[in-house]
mmCIF file of C-alpha atoms in Angstrom:
data_model
loop_
_atom_site.group_PDB
_atom_site.id
_atom_site.type_symbol
_atom_site.label_atom_id
_atom_site.label_comp_id
_atom_site.label_asym_id
_atom_site.label_seq_id
_atom_site.Cartn_x
_atom_site.Cartn_y
_atom_site.Cartn_z
ATOM 1 C CA MET A 1 -96.157 302.450 40.217
ATOM 2 C CA THR A 2 -94.510 304.402 37.442
ATOM 3 C CA ILE A 3 -92.863 303.340 34.210
ATOM 4 C CA ARG A 4 -89.414 304.911 34.137
ATOM 5 C CA PRO A 5 -87.231 305.831 31.138
ATOM 6 C CA ILE A 6 -84.546 303.248 30.342
ATOM 7 C CA THR A 7 -81.033 304.622 29.930
ATOM 8 C CA ILE A 8 -79.102 303.817 26.749
ATOM 9 C CA TYR A 9 -75.470 302.739 26.431
ATOM 10 C CA GLY A 10 -73.258 305.736 27.210
ATOM 11 C CA GLU A 11 -75.117 306.962 30.290
ATOM 12 C CA PRO A 12 -72.422 307.091 33.026
ATOM 13 C CA VAL A 13 -74.501 305.177 35.618
ATOM 14 C CA LEU A 14 -74.449 302.159 33.270
ATOM 15 C CA HIS A 15 -70.662 302.018 33.193
ATOM 16 C CA LYS A 16 -69.684 302.076 36.861
ATOM 17 C CA ARG A 17 -70.165 299.740 39.803
ATOM 18 C CA ALA A 18 -73.456 300.388 41.588
ATOM 19 C CA ASP A 19 -73.513 301.139 45.325
ATOM 20 C CA GLU A 20 -74.778 298.737 47.970
ATOM 21 C CA VAL A 21 -78.286 299.360 49.294
ATOM 22 C CA PRO A 22 -77.745 300.309 52.967
ATOM 23 C CA GLU A 23 -81.351 299.621 54.025
ATOM 24 C CA ILE A 24 -84.724 298.863 52.484
ATOM 25 C CA THR A 25 -86.766 302.049 52.718
ATOM 26 C CA ASP A 26 -90.045 303.207 51.199
ATOM 27 C CA GLU A 27 -87.989 304.818 48.408
ATOM 28 C CA ILE A 28 -86.392 301.439 47.646
ATOM 29 C CA ARG A 29 -89.803 299.725 47.660
ATOM 30 C CA THR A 30 -91.125 302.330 45.216
ATOM 31 C CA LEU A 31 -88.042 301.924 43.005
ATOM 32 C CA VAL A 32 -88.491 298.129 42.893
ATOM 33 C CA ALA A 33 -92.216 298.457 42.074
ATOM 34 C CA ASP A 34 -91.377 300.931 39.301
ATOM 35 C CA MET A 35 -88.675 298.585 37.975
ATOM 36 C CA TYR A 36 -91.176 295.708 37.685
ATOM 37 C CA GLU A 37 -93.618 297.999 35.892
ATOM 38 C CA THR A 38 -90.882 299.238 33.537
ATOM 39 C CA MET A 39 -89.529 295.729 32.831
ATOM 40 C CA ASP A 40 -93.008 294.416 32.030
ATOM 41 C CA ALA A 41 -93.834 297.384 29.784
ATOM 42 C CA ALA A 42 -90.539 297.191 27.854
ATOM 43 C CA PRO A 43 -90.982 294.086 27.669
ATOM 44 C CA GLY A 44 -87.939 292.443 29.212
ATOM 45 C CA VAL A 45 -86.963 289.499 31.401
ATOM 46 C CA GLY A 46 -84.791 291.563 33.741
ATOM 47 C CA LEU A 47 -83.980 295.141 34.641
ATOM 48 C CA ALA A 48 -81.225 296.579 36.823
ATOM 49 C CA ALA A 49 -81.487 299.836 38.769
ATOM 50 C CA PRO A 50 -78.697 301.498 36.717
ATOM 51 C CA GLN A 51 -80.876 300.968 33.640
ATOM 52 C CA VAL A 52 -83.417 303.386 35.128
ATOM 53 C CA GLY A 53 -80.687 305.798 36.165
ATOM 54 C CA VAL A 54 -80.245 304.654 39.787
ATOM 55 C CA GLY A 55 -76.777 303.517 40.814
ATOM 56 C CA LEU A 56 -77.841 300.910 43.377
ATOM 57 C CA ARG A 57 -77.244 297.147 43.504
ATOM 58 C CA ILE A 58 -80.792 296.057 42.708
ATOM 59 C CA PHE A 59 -82.318 294.135 39.824
ATOM 60 C CA VAL A 60 -85.663 292.529 39.082
ATOM 61 C CA TYR A 61 -86.377 289.542 36.881
ATOM 62 C CA GLY A 62 -89.464 287.943 35.406
ATOM 63 C CA TRP A 63 -89.412 284.950 33.096
ATOM 64 C CA GLU A 64 -91.516 281.852 32.414
ATOM 65 C CA ASP A 65 -89.798 278.723 31.122
ATOM 66 C CA GLU A 66 -91.195 276.310 28.541
ATOM 67 C CA ASP A 67 -92.654 274.132 31.359
ATOM 68 C CA GLY A 68 -94.676 277.068 32.700
ATOM 69 C CA THR A 69 -92.481 277.650 35.762
ATOM 70 C CA VAL A 70 -92.468 281.359 36.607
ATOM 71 C CA TYR A 71 -89.301 283.014 37.924
ATOM 72 C CA ARG A 72 -90.024 286.472 39.292
ATOM 73 C CA GLY A 73 -88.271 288.385 42.007
ATOM 74 C CA GLU A 74 -85.963 291.129 43.059
ATOM 75 C CA ALA A 75 -82.307 290.865 44.028
ATOM 76 C CA ILE A 76 -81.004 293.488 46.440
ATOM 77 C CA ASN A 77 -77.242 293.479 47.076
ATOM 78 C CA PRO A 78 -76.836 290.154 45.267
ATOM 79 C CA LYS A 79 -73.750 287.975 45.210
ATOM 80 C CA LEU A 80 -73.310 285.690 42.214
ATOM 81 C CA TRP A 81 -71.138 282.653 41.631
ATOM 82 C CA ILE A 82 -71.005 281.015 38.212
ATOM 83 C CA ALA A 83 -69.912 277.637 36.906
ATOM 84 C CA PRO A 84 -67.068 277.704 34.408
ATOM 85 C CA SER A 85 -68.270 278.110 30.840
ATOM 86 C CA ILE A 86 -67.017 276.037 27.960
ATOM 87 C CA PRO A 87 -64.174 277.969 26.342
ATOM 88 C CA GLU A 88 -65.123 279.227 22.900
ATOM 89 C CA SER A 89 -62.074 277.561 21.403
ATOM 90 C CA PHE A 90 -63.620 274.157 22.226
ATOM 91 C CA GLU A 91 -67.200 274.680 21.183
ATOM 92 C CA PRO A 92 -68.734 277.414 19.004
ATOM 93 C CA VAL A 93 -71.398 279.718 20.423
ATOM 94 C CA ASP A 94 -74.874 278.427 19.582
ATOM 95 C CA GLU A 95 -76.361 281.419 17.779
ATOM 96 C CA HIS A 96 -79.910 280.212 18.525
ATOM 97 C CA GLU A 97 -79.578 279.296 22.192
ATOM 98 C CA GLU A 98 -76.920 281.781 23.352
ATOM 99 C CA VAL A 99 -78.342 285.050 22.039
ATOM 100 C CA GLU A 100 -78.948 288.062 24.277
ATOM 101 C CA GLY A 101 -80.479 291.467 23.993
ATOM 102 C CA CYS A 102 -80.447 294.403 26.390
ATOM 103 C CA LEU A 103 -82.949 297.152 27.071
ATOM 104 C CA SER A 104 -79.999 299.581 27.296
ATOM 105 C CA PHE A 105 -78.799 298.545 23.816
ATOM 106 C CA PRO A 106 -82.332 298.347 22.409
ATOM 107 C CA GLY A 107 -83.418 296.388 19.382
ATOM 108 C CA GLU A 108 -80.158 294.437 18.962
ATOM 109 C CA ARG A 109 -79.257 290.830 19.762
ATOM 110 C CA PHE A 110 -75.893 289.084 19.740
ATOM 111 C CA PRO A 111 -74.674 285.583 20.636
ATOM 112 C CA LEU A 112 -72.647 285.504 23.834
ATOM 113 C CA ARG A 113 -71.194 282.594 25.785
ATOM 114 C CA ARG A 114 -72.348 282.552 29.421
ATOM 115 C CA ALA A 115 -71.798 280.093 32.241
ATOM 116 C CA PRO A 116 -74.329 277.234 32.183
ATOM 117 C CA ALA A 117 -75.146 277.543 35.898
ATOM 118 C CA ALA A 118 -75.206 280.220 38.584
ATOM 119 C CA LEU A 119 -75.766 280.479 42.315
ATOM 120 C CA MET A 120 -77.117 283.764 43.652
ATOM 121 C CA GLU A 121 -77.616 284.997 47.197
ATOM 122 C CA ALA A 122 -79.633 288.189 47.623
ATOM 123 C CA THR A 123 -82.219 289.978 49.720
ATOM 124 C CA ASP A 124 -85.836 290.515 48.672
ATOM 125 C CA ILE A 125 -87.943 293.634 49.200
ATOM 126 C CA ASP A 126 -89.169 292.324 52.574
ATOM 127 C CA GLY A 127 -85.605 292.004 53.855
ATOM 128 C CA ASN A 128 -85.497 288.215 53.535
ATOM 129 C CA ASP A 129 -82.221 286.675 52.431
ATOM 130 C CA TYR A 130 -82.551 283.929 49.822
ATOM 131 C CA ARG A 131 -80.497 281.683 47.582
ATOM 132 C CA ILE A 132 -81.252 280.571 44.008
ATOM 133 C CA GLU A 133 -79.512 277.934 41.934
ATOM 134 C CA ALA A 134 -80.143 278.541 38.241
ATOM 135 C CA THR A 135 -79.254 276.820 35.001
ATOM 136 C CA GLY A 136 -79.791 277.552 31.334
ATOM 137 C CA TRP A 137 -81.688 280.670 30.348
ATOM 138 C CA PHE A 138 -82.434 281.674 33.943
ATOM 139 C CA ALA A 139 -78.714 281.520 34.786
ATOM 140 C CA ARG A 140 -78.092 283.749 31.745
ATOM 141 C CA ILE A 141 -80.643 286.306 33.002
ATOM 142 C CA LEU A 142 -79.020 286.450 36.448
ATOM 143 C CA GLN A 143 -75.530 286.880 34.941
ATOM 144 C CA HIS A 144 -76.731 289.593 32.539
ATOM 145 C CA GLU A 145 -78.459 291.627 35.264
ATOM 146 C CA TYR A 146 -75.622 291.147 37.749
ATOM 147 C CA ASP A 147 -73.205 292.486 35.115
ATOM 148 C CA HIS A 148 -75.237 295.710 35.043
ATOM 149 C CA LEU A 149 -74.537 296.173 38.751
ATOM 150 C CA ASP A 150 -70.810 296.030 37.996
ATOM 151 C CA GLY A 151 -71.048 298.525 35.114
ATOM 152 C CA VAL A 152 -70.832 295.920 32.343
ATOM 153 C CA ILE A 153 -73.239 295.734 29.414
ATOM 154 C CA TYR A 154 -73.327 292.477 27.479
ATOM 155 C CA VAL A 155 -71.962 294.075 24.297
ATOM 156 C CA ASP A 156 -68.802 294.904 26.295
ATOM 157 C CA ARG A 157 -68.228 291.134 26.561
ATOM 158 C CA LEU A 158 -68.671 290.343 22.861
ATOM 159 C CA PRO A 159 -65.685 288.834 21.047
ATOM 160 C CA LEU A 160 -64.421 290.254 17.778
ATOM 161 C CA PRO A 161 -65.878 290.735 15.187
ATOM 162 C CA LEU A 162 -69.214 291.038 17.065
ATOM 163 C CA HIS A 163 -67.821 293.716 19.399
ATOM 164 C CA LYS A 164 -66.837 295.749 16.350
ATOM 165 C CA GLN A 165 -70.308 295.253 14.831
ATOM 166 C CA ALA A 166 -71.942 296.474 18.073
ATOM 167 C CA GLY A 167 -69.669 299.540 17.999
ATOM 168 C CA LYS A 168 -70.814 300.350 14.452
ATOM 169 C CA ILE A 169 -74.453 300.099 15.532
ATOM 170 C CA MET A 170 -73.750 302.347 18.502
ATOM 171 C CA ARG A 171 -72.123 304.992 16.301
ATOM 172 C CA LYS A 172 -74.941 304.778 13.721
ATOM 173 C CA GLN A 173 -77.576 305.210 16.479
ATOM 174 C CA ARG A 174 -75.470 307.981 18.072
ATOM 175 C CA TRP A 175 -75.389 306.136 21.381
ATOM 176 C CA GLY A 176 -72.393 306.083 23.691
ATOM 177 C CA VAL A 177 -73.013 309.546 25.119
ATOM 178 C CA PRO A 178 -74.806 310.684 28.299
ATOM 179 C CA GLY A 179 -78.429 311.766 28.328
ATOM 180 C CA LEU A 180 -80.066 309.168 26.086
ATOM 181 C CA SER A 181 -83.028 307.059 27.140
ATOM 182 C CA TRP A 182 -86.216 305.551 25.796
ATOM 183 C CA MET A 183 -89.656 305.157 27.329
ATOM 184 C CA PRO A 184 -91.408 301.757 27.291
ATOM 185 C CA GLY A 185 -94.927 302.026 25.943
ATOM 186 C CA VAL A 186 -94.089 305.297 24.179
ATOM 187 C CA ASP A 187 -90.994 304.708 22.072
ATOM 188 C CA ASN A 188 -91.112 301.801 19.647
ATOM 189 C CA LEU A 189 -87.932 300.036 20.772
ATOM 190 C CA GLU A 190 -87.244 296.585 22.142
ATOM 191 C CA GLY A 191 -84.139 294.783 23.298
#
């Protein structure tokens, strides 16, 4: 297994829809193993293939809830359905519970409204189809990683003035252009 560089906002692969995985090959198995290694080293709770420069519909996740339940797996060619979220006009975003970060927008966190529940169907590395129903933080992780497969980074979803604030950070960091990445375990960044 190899830790791979994580692409930063502006890399073209992050901003376009990833391609379906036609079949699970040894190359795909190696990619998934490397993605777990990279996610754990970052550290993160999820990592999509576009974040390591590969435009395929794959993500991995690894998270332990407050009850000690471990959620860890890979999603190949996932499909995601989400419950309607509460419109922001009715209830303000909880800046403690609804905060996200992203390894491709490292070191920054912003509050973002997400759906409270999600249903995902995907295939694992052994070719087994599975279904997960998720709520709360785990549902947020699945939505965040699935967005990456459609070329969306969470800061793209931020409402004003947070979207503007993220843009200022991006300009200050000189992100938003191709060719930028960081290496977990080497560069001192976290997201």
